[in-house]
Short mmCIF file of C-alpha atoms in Angstrom, two decimals:
data_model
loop_
_atom_site.label_atom_id
_atom_site.label_comp_id
_atom_site.label_asym_id
_atom_site.label_seq_id
_atom_site.Cartn_x
_atom_site.Cartn_y
_atom_site.Cartn_z
CA UNK A 9 -10.84 -12.37 6.52
CA UNK A 10 -9.58 -8.98 7.48
CA UNK A 11 -11.87 -6.28 6.33
CA UNK A 12 -10.93 -2.63 6.05
CA UNK A 13 -13.86 -0.45 5.06
CA UNK A 14 -13.66 3.12 3.85
CA UNK A 15 -16.89 5.03 4.19
CA UNK A 16 -16.97 6.50 0.69
CA UNK A 17 -15.69 5.32 -2.69
CA UNK A 18 -16.08 8.73 -4.31
CA UNK A 19 -16.28 12.23 -2.85
CA UNK A 20 -16.52 15.64 -4.45
CA UNK A 21 -15.84 18.61 -2.19
CA UNK A 22 -15.36 22.33 -2.63
CA UNK A 23 -12.17 24.23 -1.93
CA UNK A 24 -12.03 25.32 1.70
CA UNK A 25 -14.41 22.66 2.99
CA UNK A 26 -13.49 20.50 5.96
CA UNK A 27 -13.44 16.90 4.78
CA UNK A 28 -13.60 13.71 6.82
CA UNK A 29 -12.51 10.34 5.43
CA UNK A 30 -13.48 7.43 7.63
CA UNK A 31 -11.91 3.99 7.90
CA UNK A 32 -12.98 1.02 9.99
CA UNK A 33 -11.23 -2.35 10.42
CA UNK A 34 -12.76 -5.42 12.00
CA UNK A 35 -9.71 -7.49 13.02
CA UNK A 36 -8.57 -5.75 16.17
CA UNK A 37 -5.40 -4.43 14.50
CA UNK A 38 -3.26 -2.03 16.50
CA UNK A 39 -1.80 -0.19 13.52
CA UNK A 40 -3.73 1.92 11.06
CA UNK A 41 -2.46 4.01 8.18
CA UNK A 42 -3.57 6.62 5.69
CA UNK A 43 -1.83 6.69 2.32
CA UNK A 44 -2.30 8.95 -0.63
CA UNK A 45 -1.89 7.52 -4.13
CA UNK A 46 -1.06 9.64 -7.18
CA UNK A 47 0.00 8.52 -10.67
CA UNK A 48 3.74 8.13 -10.95
CA UNK A 49 4.26 8.71 -7.23
CA UNK A 50 3.01 5.42 -5.81
CA UNK A 51 1.66 5.38 -2.26
CA UNK A 52 2.85 8.00 0.16
CA UNK A 53 2.20 7.76 3.89
CA UNK A 54 0.25 10.66 5.38
CA UNK A 55 -0.24 9.57 9.00
CA UNK A 56 -0.30 6.41 11.00
CA UNK A 57 -1.46 5.30 14.41
CA UNK A 58 -0.28 2.37 16.51
CA UNK A 59 -2.72 2.79 19.37
CA UNK A 60 -5.86 4.63 20.33
CA UNK A 61 -5.22 8.37 20.55
CA UNK A 62 -1.67 7.86 19.30
CA UNK A 63 -0.58 9.22 15.94
CA UNK A 64 2.60 9.90 14.07
CA UNK A 65 3.31 11.90 10.96
CA UNK A 66 4.21 10.10 7.81
CA UNK A 67 6.00 11.52 4.81
CA UNK A 68 3.39 14.08 3.68
CA UNK A 69 1.31 15.22 6.69
CA UNK A 70 0.92 18.87 5.68
CA UNK A 71 -2.72 19.88 5.28
CA UNK A 72 -4.00 16.77 7.03
CA UNK A 73 -4.82 15.66 10.53
CA UNK A 74 -6.11 12.37 11.96
CA UNK A 75 -8.22 11.07 14.78
CA UNK A 76 -8.28 7.71 16.46
CA UNK A 77 -10.74 7.60 19.33
CA UNK A 78 -11.50 3.89 19.02
CA UNK A 79 -9.21 1.05 18.06
CA UNK A 80 -11.19 0.06 14.99
CA UNK A 81 -11.65 3.53 13.50
CA UNK A 82 -9.12 5.92 11.98
CA UNK A 83 -10.24 9.19 10.44
CA UNK A 84 -8.36 11.45 8.05
CA UNK A 85 -9.28 15.12 8.18
CA UNK A 86 -8.60 17.75 5.56
CA UNK A 87 -8.96 20.95 7.54
CA UNK A 88 -9.44 23.16 4.48
CA UNK A 89 -9.54 21.17 1.27
CA UNK A 90 -7.49 22.38 -1.67
CA UNK A 91 -7.38 21.27 -5.28
CA UNK A 92 -3.93 19.75 -4.82
CA UNK A 93 -5.49 17.28 -2.39
CA UNK A 94 -7.47 15.71 -5.20
CA UNK A 95 -6.26 12.13 -5.05
CA UNK A 96 -6.98 8.51 -4.16
CA UNK A 97 -6.81 7.90 -0.42
CA UNK A 98 -6.12 4.42 0.91
CA UNK A 99 -6.56 3.24 4.47
CA UNK A 100 -4.70 0.20 5.79
CA UNK A 101 -4.30 -1.74 9.01
CA UNK A 102 -1.86 -4.26 10.44
CA UNK A 103 -1.05 -6.09 13.64
CA UNK A 104 1.56 -4.81 16.03
CA UNK A 105 4.94 -6.40 16.42
CA UNK A 106 7.72 -8.23 14.67
CA UNK A 107 6.57 -10.37 11.80
CA UNK A 108 3.31 -8.50 11.45
CA UNK A 109 4.24 -5.89 8.90
CA UNK A 110 1.73 -7.06 6.29
CA UNK A 111 -0.84 -4.34 5.68
CA UNK A 112 -4.46 -4.89 4.67
CA UNK A 113 -6.07 -2.21 2.53
CA UNK A 114 -9.49 -0.73 2.05
CA UNK A 115 -11.00 -0.08 -1.38
CA UNK A 116 -9.91 3.51 -1.45
CA UNK A 117 -11.69 6.86 -1.58
CA UNK A 118 -11.29 8.95 -4.68
CA UNK A 119 -11.54 12.56 -3.58
CA UNK A 120 -12.02 15.41 -6.01
CA UNK A 121 -11.70 18.97 -4.73
CA UNK A 122 -13.23 21.58 -7.01
CA UNK B 23 15.83 5.52 5.36
CA UNK B 24 14.23 2.71 3.44
CA UNK B 25 13.32 3.15 -0.22
CA UNK B 26 12.00 1.10 -3.12
CA UNK B 27 12.67 1.51 -6.83
CA UNK B 28 10.51 0.04 -9.56
CA UNK B 29 12.34 1.05 -12.73
CA UNK B 30 9.59 0.08 -15.17
CA UNK B 31 6.59 2.40 -15.20
CA UNK B 32 4.72 0.48 -17.92
CA UNK B 33 5.17 -3.04 -19.25
CA UNK B 34 3.22 -4.70 -22.05
CA UNK B 35 3.27 -8.45 -22.58
CA UNK B 36 1.29 -10.85 -24.72
CA UNK B 37 -1.06 -13.28 -23.08
CA UNK B 38 0.77 -16.52 -22.39
CA UNK B 39 4.18 -14.87 -22.30
CA UNK B 40 6.38 -14.82 -19.21
CA UNK B 41 6.60 -11.77 -16.98
CA UNK B 42 9.22 -10.26 -14.73
CA UNK B 43 8.66 -7.03 -12.79
CA UNK B 44 11.71 -5.49 -11.20
CA UNK B 45 12.07 -4.16 -7.68
CA UNK B 46 15.17 -2.85 -5.94
CA UNK B 47 15.23 -1.74 -2.34
CA UNK B 48 17.47 0.20 -0.04
CA UNK B 49 17.55 -0.76 3.60
CA UNK B 50 20.12 -1.13 6.34
CA UNK B 51 19.40 -4.78 7.02
CA UNK B 52 17.24 -7.54 5.61
CA UNK B 53 13.75 -6.13 5.42
CA UNK B 54 10.34 -7.60 4.99
CA UNK B 55 9.43 -7.46 1.28
CA UNK B 56 6.01 -7.48 -0.35
CA UNK B 57 4.33 -7.40 -3.71
CA UNK B 58 0.82 -5.99 -3.95
CA UNK B 59 -1.52 -5.81 -6.94
CA UNK B 60 -4.15 -3.16 -7.58
CA UNK B 61 -6.92 -3.66 -10.10
CA UNK B 62 -8.55 -0.51 -11.52
CA UNK B 63 -10.54 1.38 -8.89
CA UNK B 64 -9.67 -1.10 -6.16
CA UNK B 65 -7.52 -1.25 -3.07
CA UNK B 66 -4.29 -3.22 -2.85
CA UNK B 67 -4.23 -7.00 -2.56
CA UNK B 68 -1.21 -8.87 -1.24
CA UNK B 69 0.38 -11.21 -3.80
CA UNK B 70 3.26 -12.52 -1.71
CA UNK B 71 5.73 -11.65 1.00
CA UNK B 72 9.24 -12.50 2.12
CA UNK B 73 10.33 -12.50 5.74
CA UNK B 74 13.14 -15.05 5.94
CA UNK B 75 14.13 -18.54 4.83
CA UNK B 76 13.77 -19.75 1.26
CA UNK B 77 14.56 -16.85 -1.05
CA UNK B 78 12.05 -17.99 -3.65
CA UNK B 79 8.53 -17.33 -2.43
CA UNK B 80 5.26 -18.39 -3.96
CA UNK B 81 2.17 -16.26 -3.96
CA UNK B 82 -1.37 -16.21 -5.18
CA UNK B 83 -2.47 -16.27 -8.83
CA UNK B 84 0.66 -18.17 -9.90
CA UNK B 85 3.12 -15.42 -9.02
CA UNK B 86 6.52 -15.94 -7.43
CA UNK B 87 9.35 -13.65 -6.35
CA UNK B 88 12.99 -14.16 -5.60
CA UNK B 89 14.93 -12.29 -2.93
CA UNK B 90 18.53 -11.60 -3.93
CA UNK B 91 20.43 -10.00 -1.09
CA UNK B 92 23.55 -9.31 -3.18
CA UNK B 93 21.51 -7.32 -5.68
CA UNK B 94 19.04 -5.80 -3.18
CA UNK B 95 16.30 -7.05 -5.46
CA UNK B 96 12.94 -8.74 -5.11
CA UNK B 97 11.67 -9.33 -8.65
CA UNK B 98 8.20 -10.66 -9.34
CA UNK B 99 7.71 -13.36 -11.97
CA UNK B 100 4.97 -15.32 -13.63
CA UNK B 101 5.63 -18.00 -16.26
CA UNK B 102 2.46 -17.41 -18.29
CA UNK B 103 0.45 -14.20 -18.06
CA UNK B 104 -3.33 -14.15 -18.29
CA UNK B 105 -5.38 -11.20 -19.54
CA UNK B 106 -6.81 -10.81 -16.02
CA UNK B 107 -3.32 -10.01 -14.70
CA UNK B 108 -3.53 -6.54 -16.23
CA UNK B 109 -3.23 -4.23 -13.21
CA UNK B 110 -0.77 -2.08 -11.34
CA UNK B 111 1.85 -3.82 -9.22
CA UNK B 112 3.57 -2.35 -6.21
CA UNK B 113 6.68 -3.53 -4.41
CA UNK B 114 6.98 -2.55 -0.74
CA UNK B 115 9.56 -2.82 2.03
CA UNK B 116 9.03 -2.80 5.77
CA UNK B 117 11.21 -3.09 8.86
CA UNK B 118 11.73 -6.36 10.72
CA UNK B 119 12.28 -4.77 14.08
CA UNK B 120 9.90 -1.98 14.82
CA UNK B 121 9.39 0.53 17.54
CA UNK B 122 5.87 1.01 16.38
CA UNK B 123 3.81 1.42 13.29
CA UNK B 124 5.36 -1.25 11.05
CA UNK B 125 5.39 1.28 8.27
CA UNK B 126 5.65 0.10 4.68
CA UNK B 127 7.45 2.08 2.00
CA UNK B 128 6.10 1.57 -1.51
CA UNK B 129 7.61 1.86 -4.94
CA UNK B 130 5.97 3.99 -7.61
CA UNK B 131 4.32 1.00 -9.23
CA UNK B 132 4.46 -0.82 -12.59
CA UNK B 133 1.41 -0.76 -14.83
CA UNK B 134 1.02 -4.07 -16.64
CA UNK B 135 -0.86 -4.27 -19.92
CA UNK B 136 -1.67 -7.66 -21.44
CA UNK B 137 -2.19 -7.95 -25.17
CA UNK B 138 -4.52 -10.66 -26.39
#
């Protein structure tokens, strides 16, 4: 089975802190994604990566950056956390190519910024 | 741009009753369509998917969905709901031909409550 693991289930950080959310997948998937989930808004794509060191902005990249130094690991970085970044963050991965759009999700990280 | 609409924010059904969750999409061609379920505090689990072929697709946990091109819809159904089906359900659309990323676009979700 595909396994996508997010390093923390719950995080509490202070305003202005630099925050790292880590995600690892074990199925050699090319694509990795970071989504943010808020009530009434569904899942919104922050960033995605389709190869090592490659990244593209999603729909809401402001205030975030990402890093992909190894194929299996995709990190989301909040450069200076703010209270409006309190949310559930979901990491996902998928294979490259036509017919491989299905995404596999981690358990999520619930981040609270105080 | 692709988009997904789930018009029902909350739905309550009695255990044993039938269920239909609505999903409408906007896309320039036939997309890939998905239904995911999220239990409280958990990530998303794939229920079923449609790529091509038979427009009625079967998924896990007794769910099915029907793709209707003329209505741009992909509604999720279950003939008899169990209390354990209480969760949030997300419809998603993705491109068939991709230049990279295979991005999915999600609806805002439907929260299902099951009354015993």
